[in-house]
Tab-separated table of C-alpha atoms in Angstrom:
chain	number	residue	atom	x	y	z
G	1	MET	CA	-2.111	5.592	13.146
G	2	ASN	CA	-1.632	9.279	12.588
G	3	LEU	CA	-0.252	9.663	9.080
G	4	PRO	CA	-0.797	13.234	7.865
G	5	ALA	CA	1.478	12.982	4.836
G	6	VAL	CA	-1.151	13.073	2.121
G	7	PRO	CA	-3.369	15.805	3.579
G	8	ALA	CA	-0.380	17.809	4.728
G	9	ALA	CA	1.033	17.673	1.218
G	10	LEU	CA	-2.286	18.746	-0.211
G	11	ALA	CA	-2.683	21.499	2.339
G	12	ALA	CA	0.837	22.730	1.709
G	13	ALA	CA	0.126	22.769	-2.009
G	14	ALA	CA	-3.160	24.555	-1.443
G	15	ALA	CA	-1.545	27.286	0.625
G	16	PRO	CA	1.993	27.755	-0.707
G	17	PRO	CA	4.245	30.473	0.619
G	18	ALA	CA	4.665	33.783	-1.113
G	19	GLY	CA	6.453	33.426	-4.426
G	20	ALA	CA	5.236	29.847	-4.915
G	21	PRO	CA	1.862	30.144	-6.684
G	22	PHE	CA	1.610	26.533	-7.812
G	23	PRO	CA	-0.716	24.758	-7.388
G	24	PRO	CA	-3.432	27.373	-6.887
G	25	PRO	CA	-5.668	26.884	-3.821
G	26	LEU	CA	-9.096	25.466	-4.613
G	27	ASP	CA	-10.873	28.614	-3.462
G	28	SER	CA	-8.927	30.665	-6.020
G	29	TYR	CA	-11.049	29.242	-8.852
G	30	VAL	CA	-13.941	31.698	-9.158
G	31	GLY	CA	-16.750	32.116	-11.659
G	32	GLU	CA	-17.572	28.405	-11.871
G	33	GLU	CA	-21.192	28.679	-10.747
G	34	GLY	CA	-23.540	26.962	-13.196
G	35	LEU	CA	-20.769	25.279	-15.176
G	36	SER	CA	-20.868	21.581	-16.014
G	37	LEU	CA	-18.159	19.302	-14.642
G	38	TRP	CA	-16.326	19.449	-17.955
G	39	GLY	CA	-16.716	23.236	-17.930
G	40	VAL	CA	-15.215	23.434	-14.431
G	41	LEU	CA	-12.235	21.284	-15.398
G	42	LEU	CA	-11.690	23.278	-18.586
G	43	HIS	CA	-11.850	26.521	-16.639
G	44	ARG	CA	-9.233	25.301	-14.172
G	45	VAL	CA	-6.890	24.213	-16.937
G	46	GLN	CA	-7.273	27.603	-18.604
G	47	ALA	CA	-6.591	29.330	-15.284
G	48	GLU	CA	-3.509	27.178	-14.671
G	49	PRO	CA	-2.299	25.131	-17.690
G	50	LEU	CA	0.294	23.412	-15.501
G	51	ASN	CA	-2.605	21.525	-13.876
G	52	ALA	CA	-3.038	19.554	-17.092
G	53	VAL	CA	0.707	18.911	-17.352
G	54	ALA	CA	0.908	17.596	-13.782
G	55	THR	CA	-2.069	15.274	-14.314
G	56	ALA	CA	-0.735	14.076	-17.680
G	57	LEU	CA	2.568	13.132	-16.034
G	58	PHE	CA	0.652	11.399	-13.246
G	59	LEU	CA	-1.307	9.369	-15.804
G	60	LEU	CA	1.930	8.459	-17.590
G	61	ALA	CA	3.313	7.248	-14.257
G	62	ILE	CA	0.218	5.088	-13.777
G	63	LEU	CA	0.655	3.717	-17.308
G	64	HIS	CA	4.273	2.975	-16.430
G	65	THR	CA	3.107	0.828	-13.486
G	66	PHE	CA	1.134	-1.290	-15.943
G	67	LEU	CA	4.159	-1.620	-18.221
G	68	ALA	CA	6.667	-2.294	-15.428
G	69	PRO	CA	6.372	-6.117	-15.670
G	70	ARG	CA	7.248	-5.871	-19.358
G	71	PHE	CA	10.375	-3.859	-18.599
G	72	LEU	CA	11.309	-6.437	-15.974
G	73	ALA	CA	10.778	-9.345	-18.379
G	74	ALA	CA	12.802	-7.538	-21.043
G	75	SER	CA	15.674	-7.059	-18.583
G	76	HIS	CA	15.653	-10.797	-17.803
G	77	ARG	CA	15.758	-11.701	-21.502
G	78	LEU	CA	18.576	-9.245	-22.179
G	79	ARG	CA	20.534	-10.511	-19.167
G	80	GLU	CA	20.319	-14.062	-20.514
G	81	ARG	CA	21.661	-12.917	-23.893
G	82	VAL	CA	24.462	-10.912	-22.299
G	83	GLU	CA	25.524	-13.834	-20.107
G	84	ALA	CA	25.374	-16.176	-23.081
G	85	ASP	CA	27.737	-13.873	-25.004
G	86	ARG	CA	30.072	-12.757	-22.213
G	87	GLY	CA	29.736	-15.431	-19.559
G	88	PRO	CA	27.843	-15.753	-16.253
G	89	GLY	CA	27.687	-12.598	-14.161
G	90	ALA	CA	28.546	-10.262	-17.046
G	91	HIS	CA	27.446	-6.683	-16.370
G	92	SER	CA	25.326	-4.610	-18.747
G	93	GLY	CA	24.163	-1.035	-18.206
G	94	LYS	CA	21.150	-1.619	-20.455
G	95	VAL	CA	20.049	-4.571	-18.321
G	96	GLU	CA	20.253	-2.483	-15.157
G	97	VAL	CA	18.308	0.407	-16.704
G	98	LEU	CA	15.542	-1.922	-17.865
G	99	HIS	CA	15.447	-3.573	-14.453
G	100	PHE	CA	15.180	-0.184	-12.738
G	101	LEU	CA	12.322	0.825	-15.049
G	102	GLY	CA	10.651	-2.479	-14.171
G	103	GLU	CA	10.743	-1.855	-10.412
G	104	VAL	CA	7.179	-0.791	-9.609
G	105	GLU	CA	8.359	0.803	-6.373
G	106	ALA	CA	10.570	3.194	-8.378
G	107	VAL	CA	7.941	4.348	-10.875
G	108	PHE	CA	6.428	7.396	-9.159
G	109	GLY	CA	9.822	8.563	-7.960
G	110	ILE	CA	11.107	8.383	-11.532
G	111	TRP	CA	8.223	10.534	-12.783
G	112	VAL	CA	8.813	13.180	-10.118
G	113	LEU	CA	11.863	14.262	-12.144
G	114	PRO	CA	9.949	15.388	-15.285
G	115	LEU	CA	7.293	16.896	-13.013
G	116	MET	CA	9.839	19.074	-11.237
G	117	ILE	CA	11.410	20.028	-14.567
G	118	ALA	CA	7.992	21.096	-15.872
G	119	ILE	CA	7.295	23.217	-12.774
G	120	THR	CA	10.771	24.757	-12.981
G	121	VAL	CA	10.401	25.642	-16.658
G	122	ALA	CA	6.896	27.067	-16.202
G	123	LYS	CA	7.236	28.763	-12.806
G	124	GLY	CA	10.913	28.939	-11.970
G	125	SER	CA	13.196	27.024	-9.654
G	126	LYS	CA	12.045	28.894	-6.540
G	127	THR	CA	8.466	27.725	-7.048
G	128	ALA	CA	9.582	24.130	-7.672
G	129	GLU	CA	11.738	24.171	-4.552
G	130	ALA	CA	8.976	25.754	-2.482
G	131	PHE	CA	6.423	23.154	-3.544
G	132	LEU	CA	8.665	20.147	-2.931
G	133	GLY	CA	10.000	21.640	0.286
G	134	HIS	CA	6.487	21.896	1.735
G	135	VAL	CA	5.467	18.318	0.939
G	136	ASN	CA	5.278	16.256	4.128
G	137	PHE	CA	7.038	12.899	3.795
G	138	THR	CA	5.996	11.546	7.194
G	139	GLU	CA	4.054	8.610	5.757
G	140	PRO	CA	6.874	7.292	3.526
G	141	LEU	CA	9.338	7.584	6.407
G	142	PHE	CA	6.970	5.820	8.777
G	143	VAL	CA	6.408	2.942	6.357
G	144	VAL	CA	10.177	2.450	5.949
G	145	VAL	CA	10.607	2.210	9.715
G	146	VAL	CA	7.580	0.015	10.429
G	147	MET	CA	8.470	-2.338	7.543
G	148	ALA	CA	11.995	-2.799	8.873
G	149	LEU	CA	10.722	-3.478	12.402
G	150	ALA	CA	7.813	-5.728	11.459
G	151	SER	CA	9.950	-7.940	9.223
G	152	THR	CA	12.464	-8.896	11.925
G	153	ARG	CA	12.697	-12.448	13.187
G	154	PRO	CA	11.379	-11.734	16.737
G	155	VAL	CA	8.256	-9.893	15.520
G	156	LEU	CA	7.559	-12.400	12.783
G	157	SER	CA	8.053	-15.327	15.177
G	158	PHE	CA	5.586	-13.795	17.634
G	159	ALA	CA	2.997	-13.189	14.902
G	160	GLU	CA	3.552	-16.688	13.578
G	161	ALA	CA	2.957	-18.139	17.046
G	162	VAL	CA	-0.307	-16.211	17.412
G	163	MET	CA	-1.562	-17.161	13.950
G	164	GLY	CA	-0.299	-20.686	14.507
G	165	ARG	CA	-2.636	-21.232	17.447
G	166	VAL	CA	-5.572	-20.600	15.154
G	167	ALA	CA	-4.041	-22.504	12.246
G	168	ARG	CA	-3.559	-25.567	14.450
G	169	LEU	CA	-7.315	-25.666	15.005
G	170	GLY	CA	-7.475	-26.531	11.306
G	171	GLY	CA	-4.669	-29.056	11.515
G	172	GLY	CA	-1.844	-26.635	10.701
G	173	THR	CA	-2.291	-27.247	6.969
G	174	PRO	CA	-1.357	-24.628	4.354
G	175	PHE	CA	-5.073	-23.925	3.972
G	176	ALA	CA	-5.416	-23.327	7.717
G	177	TRP	CA	-2.467	-20.923	7.660
G	178	TRP	CA	-3.844	-19.196	4.547
G	179	LEU	CA	-7.263	-18.710	6.127
G	180	SER	CA	-6.074	-17.631	9.583
G	181	THR	CA	-3.489	-15.179	8.225
G	182	LEU	CA	-5.899	-13.574	5.754
G	183	THR	CA	-8.598	-13.293	8.433
G	184	LEU	CA	-6.849	-12.327	11.673
G	185	GLY	CA	-3.913	-10.432	10.217
G	186	PRO	CA	-5.882	-7.682	8.461
G	187	LEU	CA	-8.133	-7.178	11.505
G	188	LEU	CA	-5.003	-6.876	13.633
G	189	GLY	CA	-4.186	-3.862	11.484
G	190	SER	CA	-6.805	-1.885	13.409
G	191	LEU	CA	-4.456	-2.032	16.408
G	192	ILE	CA	-0.919	-2.115	15.005
G	193	THR	CA	-1.659	-0.039	11.854
G	194	GLU	CA	-2.200	-1.323	8.343
G	195	PRO	CA	1.454	-1.135	7.160
G	196	ALA	CA	2.603	-3.340	10.046
G	197	ALA	CA	-0.242	-5.793	9.467
G	198	MET	CA	0.539	-5.889	5.741
G	199	ILE	CA	4.186	-6.798	6.125
G	200	ILE	CA	3.520	-9.408	8.843
G	201	CYS	CA	0.743	-11.068	6.799
G	202	ALA	CA	2.801	-10.988	3.615
G	203	LEU	CA	5.817	-12.610	5.244
G	204	LEU	CA	3.700	-15.300	6.912
G	205	LEU	CA	1.840	-16.071	3.690
G	206	GLY	CA	5.150	-16.301	1.897
G	207	ARG	CA	6.640	-18.703	4.402
G	208	ARG	CA	3.569	-20.878	4.992
G	209	VAL	CA	1.815	-20.843	1.601
G	210	LEU	CA	3.691	-19.268	-1.307
G	211	ASP	CA	6.970	-21.043	-0.537
G	212	LEU	CA	5.118	-24.227	-1.511
G	213	ASP	CA	4.945	-23.065	-5.143
G	214	PRO	CA	1.163	-22.741	-5.590
G	215	THR	CA	-0.460	-22.149	-8.953
G	216	ARG	CA	-0.220	-18.727	-10.535
G	217	ARG	CA	-3.932	-18.081	-10.061
G	218	LEU	CA	-3.704	-18.885	-6.332
G	219	ARG	CA	-0.731	-16.552	-5.954
G	220	TYR	CA	-2.677	-13.666	-7.480
G	221	ALA	CA	-5.848	-14.560	-5.570
G	222	THR	CA	-3.873	-14.486	-2.321
G	223	LEU	CA	-2.301	-11.130	-3.183
G	224	GLY	CA	-5.654	-9.614	-4.169
G	225	LEU	CA	-7.326	-10.865	-0.989
G	226	LEU	CA	-4.450	-9.593	1.130
G	227	PHE	CA	-4.628	-6.091	-0.339
G	228	VAL	CA	-8.420	-5.801	-0.048
G	229	ASN	CA	-8.589	-7.315	3.448
G	230	VAL	CA	-5.847	-5.084	4.840
G	231	SER	CA	-7.478	-2.017	3.292
G	232	VAL	CA	-10.764	-2.671	5.127
G	233	GLY	CA	-9.306	-4.470	8.157
G	234	GLY	CA	-8.062	-1.207	9.646
G	235	THR	CA	-11.543	0.324	9.892
G	236	LEU	CA	-12.367	-1.087	13.333
G	237	THR	CA	-10.619	1.956	14.821
G	238	HIS	CA	-10.273	5.577	13.744
G	239	PHE	CA	-6.466	5.721	13.714
G	240	ALA	CA	-5.148	2.686	11.815
G	241	ALA	CA	-6.377	3.070	8.217
G	242	PRO	CA	-4.918	6.131	6.415
G	243	PRO	CA	-8.147	6.983	4.509
G	244	VAL	CA	-10.077	6.983	7.797
G	245	LEU	CA	-7.418	8.878	9.694
G	246	MET	CA	-7.479	11.638	7.096
G	247	VAL	CA	-11.091	12.515	7.911
G	248	ALA	CA	-11.805	11.174	11.414
G	249	ALA	CA	-11.209	14.455	13.235
G	250	ARG	CA	-12.994	16.573	10.616
G	251	PHE	CA	-16.040	14.269	10.562
G	252	GLY	CA	-16.039	13.712	14.325
G	253	TRP	CA	-15.593	9.944	14.011
G	254	ASP	CA	-14.127	7.946	16.903
G	255	THR	CA	-13.515	4.221	17.436
G	256	PRO	CA	-17.088	3.434	18.640
G	257	HIS	CA	-18.413	5.139	15.497
G	258	MET	CA	-16.046	3.145	13.279
G	259	LEU	CA	-16.989	-0.138	14.940
G	260	ALA	CA	-20.703	0.534	14.621
G	261	ASN	CA	-20.664	1.804	11.029
G	262	PHE	CA	-17.637	0.187	9.367
G	263	GLY	CA	-15.754	-2.291	11.543
G	264	TRP	CA	-18.239	-5.127	11.910
G	265	LYS	CA	-19.189	-4.869	8.241
G	266	ALA	CA	-15.519	-5.057	7.280
G	267	ALA	CA	-15.081	-8.174	9.448
G	268	VAL	CA	-18.076	-9.807	7.751
G	269	ALA	CA	-16.730	-8.866	4.311
G	270	ILE	CA	-13.299	-10.342	5.112
G	271	ALA	CA	-14.864	-13.612	6.303
G	272	VAL	CA	-17.167	-13.882	3.276
G	273	SER	CA	-14.383	-13.081	0.789
G	274	ASN	CA	-12.000	-15.591	2.358
G	275	LEU	CA	-14.614	-18.353	2.376
G	276	LEU	CA	-15.583	-17.548	-1.216
G	277	TYR	CA	-11.985	-17.849	-2.398
G	278	ALA	CA	-11.460	-20.926	-0.231
G	279	VAL	CA	-14.252	-22.635	-2.172
G	280	ILE	CA	-13.052	-21.405	-5.570
G	281	PHE	CA	-9.428	-22.408	-4.944
G	282	ARG	CA	-10.049	-25.485	-2.790
G	283	LYS	CA	-8.183	-27.807	-5.178
G	284	ASP	CA	-5.200	-25.455	-5.424
G	285	LEU	CA	-5.019	-25.161	-1.636
G	286	ALA	CA	-5.479	-28.885	-1.080
G	287	ALA	CA	-2.586	-29.638	-3.455
G	288	LEU	CA	-0.220	-27.786	-1.136
G	289	ALA	CA	-0.650	-30.262	1.718
G	290	ALA	CA	1.740	-32.877	0.293
G	291	ARG	CA	4.317	-30.224	-0.514
G	292	ALA	CA	4.030	-28.904	3.036
G	293	GLU	CA	4.870	-32.337	4.452
G	294	ALA	CA	7.957	-32.590	2.258
G	295	ASP	CA	8.952	-29.047	3.174
G	296	ALA	CA	8.601	-29.828	6.889
G	297	ALA	CA	10.787	-32.899	6.494
G	298	ALA	CA	13.436	-30.875	4.679
G	299	ARG	CA	13.322	-28.184	7.342
G	300	ASP	CA	13.707	-30.734	10.128
G	301	ALA	CA	16.683	-32.193	8.282
G	302	GLY	CA	18.341	-28.793	8.081
G	303	ALA	CA	17.842	-28.414	4.339
G	304	ARG	CA	16.217	-24.991	4.618
G	305	PRO	CA	19.103	-22.516	5.042
G	306	ASP	CA	16.696	-19.553	5.112
G	307	GLU	CA	14.873	-20.910	8.163
G	308	PRO	CA	15.927	-19.341	11.489
G	309	ALA	CA	18.256	-21.647	13.401
G	310	SER	CA	16.449	-20.973	16.668
G	311	ARG	CA	13.754	-18.765	18.099
G	312	SER	CA	14.718	-15.452	19.637
G	313	PRO	CA	14.722	-15.276	23.450
G	314	ALA	CA	11.516	-13.972	24.969
G	315	TRP	CA	13.095	-10.760	26.271
G	316	ILE	CA	14.292	-9.830	22.767
G	317	VAL	CA	10.814	-10.447	21.387
G	318	VAL	CA	9.365	-8.189	24.081
G	319	VAL	CA	11.823	-5.391	23.256
G	320	HIS	CA	10.927	-5.604	19.561
G	321	LEU	CA	7.197	-5.521	20.286
G	322	VAL	CA	7.604	-2.548	22.619
G	323	LEU	CA	9.632	-0.686	19.993
G	324	LEU	CA	7.016	-1.493	17.367
G	325	ALA	CA	4.250	-0.200	19.644
G	326	LEU	CA	6.178	3.003	20.356
G	327	VAL	CA	6.825	3.579	16.649
G	328	VAL	CA	3.124	3.141	15.897
G	329	LYS	CA	2.216	5.581	18.672
G	330	ALA	CA	4.739	8.109	17.348
G	331	ALA	CA	3.670	7.707	13.714
G	332	HIS	CA	2.892	11.419	13.375
G	333	THR	CA	6.245	12.574	14.795
G	334	PRO	CA	9.174	11.728	12.473
G	335	PRO	CA	11.962	12.824	14.860
G	336	LEU	CA	10.557	10.463	17.478
G	337	PHE	CA	9.978	7.369	15.363
G	338	VAL	CA	13.250	7.874	13.453
G	339	GLY	CA	15.041	8.147	16.811
G	340	LEU	CA	13.373	4.931	17.937
G	341	PHE	CA	14.488	3.308	14.703
G	342	LEU	CA	18.098	4.299	15.341
G	343	PHE	CA	17.805	2.782	18.817
G	344	PHE	CA	16.376	-0.361	17.218
G	345	MET	CA	19.315	-0.601	14.789
G	346	ALA	CA	21.758	-0.395	17.704
G	347	PHE	CA	19.804	-3.043	19.628
G	348	HIS	CA	19.650	-5.225	16.501
G	349	THR	CA	23.432	-5.069	16.160
G	350	ALA	CA	23.983	-5.808	19.840
G	351	THR	CA	21.763	-8.906	19.659
G	352	ALA	CA	22.977	-10.055	16.231
G	353	PRO	CA	23.238	-13.787	17.154
G	354	HIS	CA	19.472	-13.836	17.657
G	355	GLN	CA	18.634	-11.712	14.601
G	356	GLN	CA	18.528	-12.057	10.859
G	357	PRO	CA	20.582	-9.592	8.782
G	358	LEU	CA	18.709	-6.300	8.486
G	359	ASP	CA	17.778	-5.797	4.817
G	360	LEU	CA	16.584	-2.241	4.166
G	361	ARG	CA	16.342	-2.498	0.381
G	362	ALA	CA	12.623	-3.311	0.271
G	363	PRO	CA	11.597	-0.735	2.918
G	364	ILE	CA	13.574	2.027	1.189
G	365	LEU	CA	12.102	1.182	-2.217
G	366	VAL	CA	8.598	1.258	-0.778
G	367	GLY	CA	9.343	4.573	0.888
G	368	PHE	CA	10.561	5.915	-2.448
G	369	PHE	CA	7.335	4.726	-4.084
G	370	LEU	CA	5.143	6.443	-1.493
G	371	ALA	CA	7.208	9.631	-1.564
G	372	GLY	CA	6.692	9.885	-5.321
G	373	LEU	CA	2.983	9.164	-4.941
G	374	VAL	CA	2.603	11.880	-2.291
G	375	VAL	CA	4.247	14.430	-4.593
G	376	HIS	CA	2.062	13.550	-7.580
G	377	GLY	CA	-1.095	13.198	-5.498
G	378	ALA	CA	-0.666	16.706	-4.091
G	379	LEU	CA	-1.268	18.110	-7.584
G	380	GLN	CA	-4.470	16.215	-8.459
G	381	GLN	CA	-6.830	18.167	-6.201
G	382	TRP	CA	-7.945	20.467	-9.018
G	383	TRP	CA	-9.946	17.683	-10.704
G	384	ILE	CA	-10.685	15.144	-7.954
G	385	ALA	CA	-12.556	17.595	-5.699
G	386	PRO	CA	-15.109	18.749	-8.327
G	387	VAL	CA	-15.625	15.174	-9.574
G	388	LEU	CA	-16.484	13.887	-6.095
G	389	GLY	CA	-18.574	16.924	-5.248
G	390	ARG	CA	-21.051	16.248	-8.077
G	391	LEU	CA	-21.891	12.628	-7.293
G	392	ASP	CA	-24.914	11.271	-5.405
G	393	PRO	CA	-24.142	8.902	-2.470
G	394	LEU	CA	-24.384	5.673	-4.497
G	395	SER	CA	-22.323	7.062	-7.369
G	396	LEU	CA	-19.951	8.550	-4.812
G	397	MET	CA	-19.269	5.154	-3.250
G	398	PHE	CA	-18.526	3.490	-6.573
G	399	GLY	CA	-16.753	6.579	-7.883
G	400	ALA	CA	-14.472	6.710	-4.852
G	401	ALA	CA	-13.675	3.008	-5.269
G	402	GLY	CA	-12.811	3.587	-8.941
G	403	LEU	CA	-10.735	6.709	-8.309
G	404	THR	CA	-8.861	4.921	-5.545
G	405	ALA	CA	-7.466	2.527	-8.131
G	406	PHE	CA	-5.619	5.481	-9.681
G	407	ASN	CA	-4.721	7.465	-6.569
G	408	ASP	CA	-4.011	6.785	-2.923
G	409	ASN	CA	-7.307	6.286	-1.063
G	410	ALA	CA	-6.198	8.630	1.728
G	411	ALA	CA	-5.945	11.453	-0.807
G	412	ILE	CA	-9.449	10.646	-2.071
G	413	THR	CA	-11.044	10.845	1.373
G	414	TYR	CA	-9.113	13.962	2.332
G	415	LEU	CA	-10.222	15.818	-0.800
G	416	ALA	CA	-13.785	14.657	-0.203
G	417	SER	CA	-13.646	16.138	3.289
G	418	LEU	CA	-13.099	19.557	1.692
G	419	VAL	CA	-16.473	19.425	-0.090
G	420	PRO	CA	-18.775	21.566	2.116
G	421	THR	CA	-22.031	20.034	0.807
G	422	PHE	CA	-21.265	16.502	2.026
G	423	ASP	CA	-23.749	15.241	4.634
G	424	ALA	CA	-23.376	12.125	6.825
G	425	THR	CA	-24.556	9.820	4.034
G	426	ALA	CA	-22.096	11.222	1.508
G	427	ARG	CA	-19.262	11.021	4.025
G	428	TYR	CA	-20.017	7.377	4.721
G	429	ALA	CA	-20.220	6.631	0.998
G	430	VAL	CA	-16.875	8.158	0.070
G	431	VAL	CA	-14.951	6.489	2.911
G	432	ALA	CA	-16.621	3.135	2.257
G	433	GLY	CA	-15.768	3.350	-1.425
G	434	ALA	CA	-12.190	4.427	-0.773
G	435	VAL	CA	-11.380	1.586	1.630
G	436	ALA	CA	-13.225	-0.950	-0.547
G	437	GLY	CA	-11.166	-0.014	-3.596
G	438	GLY	CA	-7.877	-0.115	-1.711
G	439	GLY	CA	-6.853	-3.496	-3.103
G	440	LEU	CA	-7.446	-2.964	-6.821
G	441	THR	CA	-3.949	-1.664	-7.591
G	442	VAL	CA	-0.600	-1.314	-5.878
G	443	ILE	CA	-1.065	2.464	-5.592
G	444	ALA	CA	-4.598	2.299	-4.165
G	445	ASN	CA	-3.574	1.971	-0.505
G	446	ALA	CA	-0.347	3.056	1.193
G	447	PRO	CA	0.555	-0.403	2.647
G	448	ASN	CA	0.183	-2.208	-0.712
G	449	PRO	CA	3.728	-1.494	-1.954
G	450	ALA	CA	5.056	-3.016	1.254
G	451	GLY	CA	3.085	-6.201	0.622
G	452	GLN	CA	4.205	-6.369	-2.986
G	453	ALA	CA	7.839	-5.864	-2.016
G	454	ALA	CA	7.640	-8.646	0.581
G	455	LEU	CA	6.120	-11.068	-1.941
G	456	ALA	CA	8.029	-9.932	-5.056
G	457	ARG	CA	10.085	-13.121	-5.297
G	458	TYR	CA	6.930	-15.139	-5.913
G	459	PHE	CA	6.223	-13.036	-9.026
G	460	PRO	CA	9.517	-13.251	-10.955
G	461	ASP	CA	8.217	-11.173	-13.873
G	462	GLY	CA	6.627	-8.611	-11.579
G	463	VAL	CA	3.043	-8.238	-10.403
G	464	LYS	CA	0.875	-7.644	-13.457
G	465	PRO	CA	-1.637	-4.863	-12.675
G	466	ALA	CA	-4.423	-6.426	-14.755
G	467	SER	CA	-4.029	-9.781	-13.003
G	468	LEU	CA	-3.994	-8.103	-9.586
G	469	ALA	CA	-7.130	-6.081	-10.384
G	470	ALA	CA	-8.916	-9.215	-11.605
G	471	ALA	CA	-7.971	-11.099	-8.422
G	472	ALA	CA	-9.115	-8.224	-6.190
G	473	LEU	CA	-12.380	-7.563	-8.033
G	474	ALA	CA	-14.532	-10.196	-6.273
G	475	PRO	CA	-13.489	-9.305	-2.692
G	476	THR	CA	-13.884	-5.616	-3.581
G	477	ALA	CA	-17.458	-6.327	-4.709
G	478	VAL	CA	-18.107	-8.228	-1.470
G	479	VAL	CA	-16.882	-5.282	0.600
G	480	LEU	CA	-18.999	-2.809	-1.373
G	481	ALA	CA	-22.057	-5.037	-0.946
G	482	CYS	CA	-21.509	-5.287	2.818
G	483	PHE	CA	-21.041	-1.542	3.206
G	484	LEU	CA	-24.089	-0.897	1.030
G	485	TRP	CA	-26.607	-3.425	2.355
G	486	LEU	CA	-25.626	-4.369	5.916
């Protein structure tokens, strides 16, 4: 997948047009020889104080993501009080504002507003317009399109049939579906791109596992595994995982290189992590079997109104898969994949009896999330580049994994590629760390917001960042160990 949004945004920021001097290019910071890391950062803040403002707003946005579940819970409590006072369905502006602040997908977009105000006040409206106008939003647009396509009934039915063949080897139990989806789905991301794999896996896990009302700890364990596995599952090729794509051409990495150095290790890590969690949560998974039997009986009796009435005809499935493949191939060309999406919408309308209603709310929210993250991430180069440049390979791997939790991993690898002193070992370390840490938070990897949006209904009070990080910690450690020792 060719997704140049993050590096293009950073490059545009690093080389703004005349009259738009913010942010300064990295090579404009001179006189830093011999300074400590803290001295370098202090020097860059003194040279451009707006650097500190942009990073402070970025950190506040990250803090907001941690507080989002509380805003969401507060909106639910207030809605209950309003409806108790005024009757069911009563509207309240305060409830809607709290709910909007509790939407994780809206957080970074919300914090773009004060960022643009700060740039306008400090540098003028022309500079603010120039900066935002040169940010490349290809990745957010692509994710909107691929989410909408991958979540249609024909694509999901095809993926379910493929996963089902493997799941039936284990008796077709919820555990078999859980294991096959979390193993094959992420690896499939190396061919169909990680965003497509994320949405397909999330929807299948929702239908086959999470619809059965598992325990809270199993829900978070499944989400953590999904995020980590998808983040590393795209490393079998050089075009599917955004953090790899950002550096593949610069480092001279192709698919054989990725398979030999990353891919097989990622596959081992996914298998080990899944088996580890299967043992830890064996009782929780086993308890779903009885519920699955009751659910199947209800579905057969027509008591599941959300279940498709019939499978889509084969020719419609083929058209959807071809469109999905073309969109993936055109991922770097917005006019092309947007045009394909418009064709898809027309085809979807024409074949409506065999389709589910097209719901664009989740894809658009995820696109909004990524667009805000791209804008903020473009202004963090001033501190990320010197931090990465001063680490030894081992520290670099763990440092990249840690930094990824607070910034998109594609931005981390791209900035690392700008460090001229990095040798082959350092390059391996930073990419390994970035993909390993891609499941620790929602913002760590571009496809994560898509997965969270698809599974949001199973977390009525929102996904709690601390609980997600705790669930993803063990598989992250497994991935790091595989990349380090295998």
